[in-house]
Amino acid sequence: MDLNVIELESLIERCLNEDVGTGDLTTESIVSAGAETEAVIIAKEEGVIAGLPVAEAVFRRVDPFVVFSALVKDGDRVQRGQVLVETSGRARPILTAERLALNFLQRLSGVATRTARLVELVAGQRAVVVDTRKTTPGLRLLEKYAVRVGGGRNHRFGLYDAVLVKENHIKIAGSITTAVELAGRGAPHMIKIEVEVEDLAGVQEALEAGADIIMLDNMTPAEMKKAVELAAGRALLEASGGITEENIRAVASTGVDFISVGALTHSVKSLDISMLLR
């Protein structure tokens, strides 16, 4: 898993502090300290799995000696009722870690499943499905990892690694041309400049200003097709806004290079996964 180990450990520590606090009152009251158990984690619906290394890290943070045997790997498509993980060890830590481990696994698998579905719908087209910054606070790296597991690609990770000139920037600058010029002066020379536009006049101005990437915000497929013809390869084009399973194929068929979908992370349904004791 390509996630910084220190960042992951820090995140898990914060989440455990939130959930467990000073102790698991219920488990510590009912389960003896020396009790041992075996459990399985199962999928209760079909989907694409993501987050197994995170779930394992949660269990091991609570008990380094827990046995965690994954029977599938991130990126695998699983069926309802399929066993994903077998775990065994001291009962108290397993029960204490259960909810947080499942929360991560369910959320990330939901993101991966949704992404895989949209990627499947644009198969054969040049367009690449990408995410946005509309992520759960504190979980951006994990959710963007899940997008990659599902076959999508990542847009910028934050405000620090790419320039995206949006509507409000343009209003303050006065025009697309001025905004692009100012961004070009202020950003490192290796950074590409992307501009959000709402119509074909904006596409033309962005092209003339030298934008590297143009985001077509809430345009119809017909407008996007005209934008592709207008750009003629002079800039990469990204479709954004209102993308659904019903229209993504039509959007991809216009010839755009990227399709960004905020719903991959901001309103995705978690995959139904649970843990059962044997």
mmCIF file of C-alpha atoms in Angstrom:
data_model
loop_
_atom_site.group_PDB
_atom_site.id
_atom_site.type_symbol
_atom_site.label_atom_id
_atom_site.label_comp_id
_atom_site.label_asym_id
_atom_site.label_seq_id
_atom_site.Cartn_x
_atom_site.Cartn_y
_atom_site.Cartn_z
ATOM 1 C CA MET A 1 0.000 0.000 0.000
ATOM 2 C CA ASP A 2 1.559 3.289 -1.123
ATOM 3 C CA LEU A 3 0.687 5.332 1.962
ATOM 4 C CA ASN A 4 3.192 6.906 4.327
ATOM 5 C CA VAL A 5 3.471 4.564 7.328
ATOM 6 C CA ILE A 6 3.948 7.393 9.812
ATOM 7 C CA GLU A 7 0.865 9.221 8.514
ATOM 8 C CA LEU A 8 -1.198 6.026 8.683
ATOM 9 C CA GLU A 9 -0.076 5.257 12.222
ATOM 10 C CA SER A 10 -0.865 8.805 13.298
ATOM 11 C CA LEU A 11 -4.344 8.629 11.747
ATOM 12 C CA ILE A 12 -5.119 5.294 13.390
ATOM 13 C CA GLU A 13 -3.927 6.588 16.748
ATOM 14 C CA ARG A 14 -6.234 9.613 16.499
ATOM 15 C CA CYS A 15 -9.185 7.469 15.472
ATOM 16 C CA LEU A 16 -8.605 4.968 18.275
ATOM 17 C CA ASN A 17 -8.437 7.810 20.773
ATOM 18 C CA GLU A 18 -11.753 9.035 19.428
ATOM 19 C CA ASP A 19 -13.418 5.614 19.623
ATOM 20 C CA VAL A 20 -11.775 3.817 22.544
ATOM 21 C CA GLY A 21 -10.698 6.752 24.674
ATOM 22 C CA THR A 22 -9.703 5.480 28.118
ATOM 23 C CA GLY A 23 -10.996 1.965 27.464
ATOM 24 C CA ASP A 24 -13.654 -0.324 26.016
ATOM 25 C CA LEU A 25 -16.108 -0.412 28.921
ATOM 26 C CA THR A 26 -18.354 -3.122 27.513
ATOM 27 C CA THR A 27 -15.669 -5.560 26.404
ATOM 28 C CA GLU A 28 -13.565 -5.121 29.524
ATOM 29 C CA SER A 29 -16.627 -5.766 31.693
ATOM 30 C CA ILE A 30 -17.749 -8.913 29.907
ATOM 31 C CA VAL A 31 -14.668 -10.563 28.361
ATOM 32 C CA SER A 32 -11.895 -11.919 30.569
ATOM 33 C CA ALA A 33 -8.368 -10.677 29.874
ATOM 34 C CA GLY A 34 -7.119 -14.134 28.901
ATOM 35 C CA ALA A 35 -10.005 -15.121 26.626
ATOM 36 C CA GLU A 36 -9.157 -15.982 23.025
ATOM 37 C CA THR A 37 -11.344 -16.063 19.948
ATOM 38 C CA GLU A 38 -11.466 -16.529 16.203
ATOM 39 C CA ALA A 39 -13.388 -14.315 13.790
ATOM 40 C CA VAL A 40 -14.006 -13.777 10.103
ATOM 41 C CA ILE A 41 -14.635 -10.580 8.190
ATOM 42 C CA ILE A 42 -17.160 -11.127 5.415
ATOM 43 C CA ALA A 43 -18.597 -9.121 2.543
ATOM 44 C CA LYS A 44 -22.355 -8.762 2.738
ATOM 45 C CA GLU A 45 -22.615 -7.456 -0.810
ATOM 46 C CA GLU A 46 -20.632 -7.560 -4.057
ATOM 47 C CA GLY A 47 -17.923 -4.959 -4.509
ATOM 48 C CA VAL A 48 -14.259 -4.070 -4.888
ATOM 49 C CA ILE A 49 -12.165 -4.329 -1.760
ATOM 50 C CA ALA A 50 -9.833 -1.564 -0.573
ATOM 51 C CA GLY A 51 -8.289 -0.885 2.811
ATOM 52 C CA LEU A 52 -7.187 -4.317 4.002
ATOM 53 C CA PRO A 53 -3.728 -3.018 5.028
ATOM 54 C CA VAL A 54 -5.438 -0.263 7.018
ATOM 55 C CA ALA A 55 -7.755 -2.707 8.765
ATOM 56 C CA GLU A 56 -4.797 -4.925 9.619
ATOM 57 C CA ALA A 57 -2.877 -1.937 10.982
ATOM 58 C CA VAL A 58 -5.810 -1.109 13.275
ATOM 59 C CA PHE A 59 -5.890 -4.624 14.728
ATOM 60 C CA ARG A 60 -2.121 -4.676 15.176
ATOM 61 C CA ARG A 61 -2.116 -1.271 16.858
ATOM 62 C CA VAL A 62 -4.526 -2.639 19.473
ATOM 63 C CA ASP A 63 -2.701 -5.985 19.731
ATOM 64 C CA PRO A 64 0.608 -6.589 17.904
ATOM 65 C CA PHE A 65 0.174 -10.343 18.313
ATOM 66 C CA VAL A 66 -3.204 -10.707 16.607
ATOM 67 C CA VAL A 67 -3.331 -13.123 13.670
ATOM 68 C CA PHE A 68 -4.725 -11.334 10.594
ATOM 69 C CA SER A 69 -4.930 -13.484 7.466
ATOM 70 C CA ALA A 70 -6.352 -11.734 4.399
ATOM 71 C CA LEU A 71 -7.899 -14.164 1.909
ATOM 72 C CA VAL A 72 -8.269 -11.484 -0.776
ATOM 73 C CA LYS A 73 -6.251 -8.400 -1.703
ATOM 74 C CA ASP A 74 -7.074 -4.776 -2.373
ATOM 75 C CA GLY A 75 -8.547 -4.445 -5.859
ATOM 76 C CA ASP A 76 -10.241 -7.848 -5.831
ATOM 77 C CA ARG A 77 -13.928 -8.004 -6.664
ATOM 78 C CA VAL A 78 -15.744 -10.049 -4.037
ATOM 79 C CA GLN A 79 -19.171 -11.602 -3.802
ATOM 80 C CA ARG A 80 -21.835 -11.480 -1.112
ATOM 81 C CA GLY A 81 -20.974 -13.867 1.721
ATOM 82 C CA GLN A 82 -17.319 -14.179 0.750
ATOM 83 C CA VAL A 83 -14.818 -14.380 3.610
ATOM 84 C CA LEU A 84 -12.248 -11.607 3.311
ATOM 85 C CA VAL A 85 -10.178 -12.082 6.455
ATOM 86 C CA GLU A 86 -9.614 -14.691 9.157
ATOM 87 C CA THR A 87 -8.361 -13.346 12.467
ATOM 88 C CA SER A 88 -7.591 -14.867 15.840
ATOM 89 C CA GLY A 89 -6.006 -13.990 19.145
ATOM 90 C CA ARG A 90 -7.008 -12.341 22.387
ATOM 91 C CA ALA A 91 -10.724 -11.594 22.342
ATOM 92 C CA ARG A 92 -10.596 -8.180 23.983
ATOM 93 C CA PRO A 93 -8.358 -6.469 21.397
ATOM 94 C CA ILE A 94 -10.215 -8.072 18.490
ATOM 95 C CA LEU A 95 -13.567 -6.774 19.726
ATOM 96 C CA THR A 96 -12.131 -3.352 20.542
ATOM 97 C CA ALA A 97 -10.525 -2.931 17.112
ATOM 98 C CA GLU A 98 -13.502 -4.314 15.181
ATOM 99 C CA ARG A 99 -15.494 -1.138 14.568
ATOM 100 C CA LEU A 100 -12.653 1.127 13.487
ATOM 101 C CA ALA A 101 -11.139 -1.550 11.235
ATOM 102 C CA LEU A 102 -14.517 -2.130 9.595
ATOM 103 C CA ASN A 103 -15.202 1.601 9.251
ATOM 104 C CA PHE A 104 -12.026 2.035 7.218
ATOM 105 C CA LEU A 105 -12.599 -1.134 5.192
ATOM 106 C CA GLN A 106 -16.230 -0.334 4.414
ATOM 107 C CA ARG A 107 -15.573 3.282 3.462
ATOM 108 C CA LEU A 108 -12.569 2.602 1.248
ATOM 109 C CA SER A 109 -14.202 -0.402 -0.406
ATOM 110 C CA GLY A 110 -17.220 1.785 -1.162
ATOM 111 C CA VAL A 111 -14.959 4.326 -2.879
ATOM 112 C CA ALA A 112 -13.153 1.603 -4.844
ATOM 113 C CA THR A 113 -16.427 -0.034 -5.881
ATOM 114 C CA ARG A 114 -17.943 3.234 -7.089
ATOM 115 C CA THR A 115 -14.769 4.129 -8.977
ATOM 116 C CA ALA A 116 -14.566 0.719 -10.629
ATOM 117 C CA ARG A 117 -18.146 1.059 -11.832
ATOM 118 C CA LEU A 118 -17.511 4.406 -13.524
ATOM 119 C CA VAL A 119 -14.207 3.216 -15.007
ATOM 120 C CA GLU A 120 -16.064 0.226 -16.439
ATOM 121 C CA LEU A 121 -18.655 2.510 -18.030
ATOM 122 C CA VAL A 122 -16.028 4.498 -19.969
ATOM 123 C CA ALA A 123 -13.993 1.483 -21.077
ATOM 124 C CA GLY A 124 -12.676 1.890 -24.602
ATOM 125 C CA GLN A 125 -12.737 5.692 -24.487
ATOM 126 C CA ARG A 126 -9.688 7.921 -24.000
ATOM 127 C CA ALA A 127 -11.168 9.634 -20.951
ATOM 128 C CA VAL A 128 -9.696 8.847 -17.536
ATOM 129 C CA VAL A 129 -11.859 8.979 -14.408
ATOM 130 C CA VAL A 130 -10.274 11.162 -11.698
ATOM 131 C CA ASP A 131 -11.240 12.274 -8.209
ATOM 132 C CA THR A 132 -11.420 15.729 -6.596
ATOM 133 C CA ARG A 133 -10.617 17.420 -3.279
ATOM 134 C CA LYS A 134 -14.163 16.695 -2.085
ATOM 135 C CA THR A 135 -12.942 14.129 0.411
ATOM 136 C CA THR A 136 -13.687 13.332 4.047
ATOM 137 C CA PRO A 137 -11.531 15.618 6.232
ATOM 138 C CA GLY A 138 -8.529 13.674 7.491
ATOM 139 C CA LEU A 139 -9.090 10.752 5.103
ATOM 140 C CA ARG A 140 -7.948 12.268 1.815
ATOM 141 C CA LEU A 141 -4.863 10.093 1.332
ATOM 142 C CA LEU A 142 -6.826 6.940 2.093
ATOM 143 C CA GLU A 143 -9.790 7.838 -0.098
ATOM 144 C CA LYS A 144 -7.537 8.779 -2.988
ATOM 145 C CA TYR A 145 -5.728 5.475 -2.519
ATOM 146 C CA ALA A 146 -9.105 3.722 -2.806
ATOM 147 C CA VAL A 147 -9.805 5.595 -6.056
ATOM 148 C CA ARG A 148 -6.584 4.181 -7.494
ATOM 149 C CA VAL A 149 -7.515 0.701 -6.275
ATOM 150 C CA GLY A 150 -10.788 1.059 -8.184
ATOM 151 C CA GLY A 151 -8.955 1.912 -11.399
ATOM 152 C CA GLY A 152 -9.268 5.694 -11.325
ATOM 153 C CA ARG A 153 -6.553 8.327 -11.064
ATOM 154 C CA ASN A 154 -5.945 11.105 -8.632
ATOM 155 C CA HIS A 155 -6.431 14.788 -9.363
ATOM 156 C CA ARG A 156 -4.443 17.164 -7.153
ATOM 157 C CA PHE A 157 -3.984 16.115 -3.529
ATOM 158 C CA GLY A 158 -4.273 19.647 -2.184
ATOM 159 C CA LEU A 159 -3.775 23.314 -2.889
ATOM 160 C CA TYR A 160 -0.015 22.835 -2.751
ATOM 161 C CA ASP A 161 0.687 20.477 -5.643
ATOM 162 C CA ALA A 162 -1.205 21.947 -8.609
ATOM 163 C CA VAL A 163 -2.701 25.178 -9.904
ATOM 164 C CA LEU A 164 -6.429 25.184 -10.594
ATOM 165 C CA VAL A 165 -7.837 28.606 -11.448
ATOM 166 C CA LYS A 166 -11.510 28.543 -10.514
ATOM 167 C CA GLU A 167 -14.425 30.946 -10.981
ATOM 168 C CA ASN A 168 -13.709 32.997 -7.855
ATOM 169 C CA HIS A 169 -10.039 33.396 -8.775
ATOM 170 C CA ILE A 170 -11.090 34.680 -12.179
ATOM 171 C CA LYS A 171 -13.544 37.148 -10.645
ATOM 172 C CA ILE A 172 -10.834 38.589 -8.400
ATOM 173 C CA ALA A 173 -8.242 38.676 -11.194
ATOM 174 C CA GLY A 174 -10.676 40.271 -13.615
ATOM 175 C CA SER A 175 -10.363 37.789 -16.476
ATOM 176 C CA ILE A 176 -9.179 34.318 -17.414
ATOM 177 C CA THR A 177 -6.233 35.837 -19.230
ATOM 178 C CA THR A 178 -5.055 37.823 -16.227
ATOM 179 C CA ALA A 179 -5.579 34.897 -13.853
ATOM 180 C CA VAL A 180 -3.522 32.545 -16.024
ATOM 181 C CA GLU A 181 -0.788 35.159 -16.401
ATOM 182 C CA LEU A 182 -0.585 35.704 -12.628
ATOM 183 C CA ALA A 183 -0.622 31.980 -11.914
ATOM 184 C CA GLY A 184 2.178 31.466 -14.411
ATOM 185 C CA ARG A 185 4.309 34.037 -12.641
ATOM 186 C CA GLY A 186 3.633 32.747 -9.165
ATOM 187 C CA ALA A 187 3.762 28.965 -9.603
ATOM 188 C CA PRO A 188 6.967 26.915 -10.003
ATOM 189 C CA HIS A 189 7.875 26.471 -13.657
ATOM 190 C CA MET A 190 7.266 22.698 -13.556
ATOM 191 C CA ILE A 191 3.633 23.112 -12.463
ATOM 192 C CA LYS A 192 0.901 23.010 -15.103
ATOM 193 C CA ILE A 193 -1.944 25.506 -14.998
ATOM 194 C CA GLU A 194 -5.547 24.363 -15.159
ATOM 195 C CA VAL A 195 -8.449 26.770 -15.650
ATOM 196 C CA GLU A 196 -12.145 26.231 -14.982
ATOM 197 C CA VAL A 197 -14.461 27.611 -17.671
ATOM 198 C CA GLU A 198 -18.217 27.591 -18.129
ATOM 199 C CA ASP A 199 -18.658 28.138 -21.869
ATOM 200 C CA LEU A 200 -16.915 27.972 -25.232
ATOM 201 C CA ALA A 201 -15.863 31.617 -25.037
ATOM 202 C CA GLY A 202 -14.029 30.700 -21.849
ATOM 203 C CA VAL A 203 -12.375 27.769 -23.615
ATOM 204 C CA GLN A 204 -11.120 30.089 -26.349
ATOM 205 C CA GLU A 205 -9.774 32.629 -23.852
ATOM 206 C CA ALA A 206 -8.066 29.925 -21.802
ATOM 207 C CA LEU A 207 -6.417 28.537 -24.929
ATOM 208 C CA GLU A 208 -5.175 31.947 -25.965
ATOM 209 C CA ALA A 209 -3.890 32.545 -22.422
ATOM 210 C CA GLY A 210 -1.809 29.370 -22.616
ATOM 211 C CA ALA A 211 -3.624 27.159 -20.089
ATOM 212 C CA ASP A 212 -2.291 23.611 -20.004
ATOM 213 C CA ILE A 213 -5.566 22.026 -18.879
ATOM 214 C CA ILE A 214 -9.105 23.359 -19.222
ATOM 215 C CA MET A 215 -11.883 22.196 -16.935
ATOM 216 C CA LEU A 216 -15.271 22.209 -18.675
ATOM 217 C CA ASP A 217 -17.625 22.985 -15.804
ATOM 218 C CA ASN A 218 -21.194 21.681 -16.141
ATOM 219 C CA MET A 219 -21.171 21.758 -19.932
ATOM 220 C CA THR A 220 -23.444 19.550 -21.996
ATOM 221 C CA PRO A 221 -21.892 16.737 -24.036
ATOM 222 C CA ALA A 222 -22.599 18.762 -27.190
ATOM 223 C CA GLU A 223 -20.681 21.728 -25.770
ATOM 224 C CA MET A 224 -17.856 19.459 -24.663
ATOM 225 C CA LYS A 225 -17.562 18.029 -28.165
ATOM 226 C CA LYS A 226 -17.259 21.546 -29.573
ATOM 227 C CA ALA A 227 -14.645 22.342 -26.925
ATOM 228 C CA VAL A 228 -12.617 19.316 -28.020
ATOM 229 C CA GLU A 229 -12.753 20.512 -31.622
ATOM 230 C CA LEU A 230 -11.805 24.037 -30.562
ATOM 231 C CA ALA A 231 -8.859 22.915 -28.444
ATOM 232 C CA ALA A 232 -7.565 20.604 -31.181
ATOM 233 C CA GLY A 233 -4.977 19.123 -28.832
ATOM 234 C CA ARG A 234 -3.573 22.471 -27.648
ATOM 235 C CA ALA A 235 -4.689 21.755 -24.082
ATOM 236 C CA LEU A 236 -5.957 18.787 -22.116
ATOM 237 C CA LEU A 237 -9.679 18.904 -21.364
ATOM 238 C CA GLU A 238 -11.398 17.820 -18.166
ATOM 239 C CA ALA A 239 -15.152 17.358 -17.879
ATOM 240 C CA SER A 240 -16.554 18.192 -14.456
ATOM 241 C CA GLY A 241 -19.910 18.688 -12.767
ATOM 242 C CA GLY A 242 -23.050 16.583 -12.779
ATOM 243 C CA ILE A 243 -21.351 13.345 -13.828
ATOM 244 C CA THR A 244 -23.525 10.267 -13.240
ATOM 245 C CA GLU A 245 -23.607 6.631 -14.263
ATOM 246 C CA GLU A 246 -26.297 7.587 -16.761
ATOM 247 C CA ASN A 247 -24.297 10.259 -18.613
ATOM 248 C CA ILE A 248 -20.628 9.403 -18.102
ATOM 249 C CA ARG A 249 -20.426 7.330 -21.291
ATOM 250 C CA ALA A 250 -21.822 10.197 -23.343
ATOM 251 C CA VAL A 251 -19.350 12.570 -21.706
ATOM 252 C CA ALA A 252 -16.440 10.239 -22.430
ATOM 253 C CA SER A 253 -17.496 9.883 -26.071
ATOM 254 C CA THR A 254 -16.970 13.635 -26.624
ATOM 255 C CA GLY A 255 -13.211 13.100 -26.635
ATOM 256 C CA VAL A 256 -12.303 14.801 -23.324
ATOM 257 C CA ASP A 257 -9.139 13.603 -21.615
ATOM 258 C CA PHE A 258 -10.373 13.464 -18.027
ATOM 259 C CA ILE A 259 -13.679 13.194 -16.189
ATOM 260 C CA SER A 260 -13.553 14.377 -12.582
ATOM 261 C CA VAL A 261 -16.190 13.022 -10.224
ATOM 262 C CA GLY A 262 -16.581 14.451 -6.731
ATOM 263 C CA ALA A 263 -19.137 11.760 -5.889
ATOM 264 C CA LEU A 264 -16.359 9.165 -5.831
ATOM 265 C CA THR A 265 -15.588 10.388 -2.336
ATOM 266 C CA HIS A 266 -18.085 12.966 -1.108
ATOM 267 C CA SER A 267 -21.275 10.914 -1.259
ATOM 268 C CA VAL A 268 -20.252 7.320 -1.799
ATOM 269 C CA LYS A 269 -22.085 4.431 -0.143
ATOM 270 C CA SER A 270 -19.895 2.296 2.103
ATOM 271 C CA LEU A 271 -19.686 -1.387 1.213
ATOM 272 C CA ASP A 272 -21.545 -3.636 3.671
ATOM 273 C CA ILE A 273 -18.904 -5.656 5.525
ATOM 274 C CA SER A 274 -19.097 -7.271 8.962
ATOM 275 C CA MET A 275 -17.111 -9.364 11.435
ATOM 276 C CA LEU A 276 -18.472 -12.582 12.941
ATOM 277 C CA LEU A 277 -16.988 -14.667 15.755
ATOM 278 C CA ARG A 278 -16.597 -18.337 15.035
#
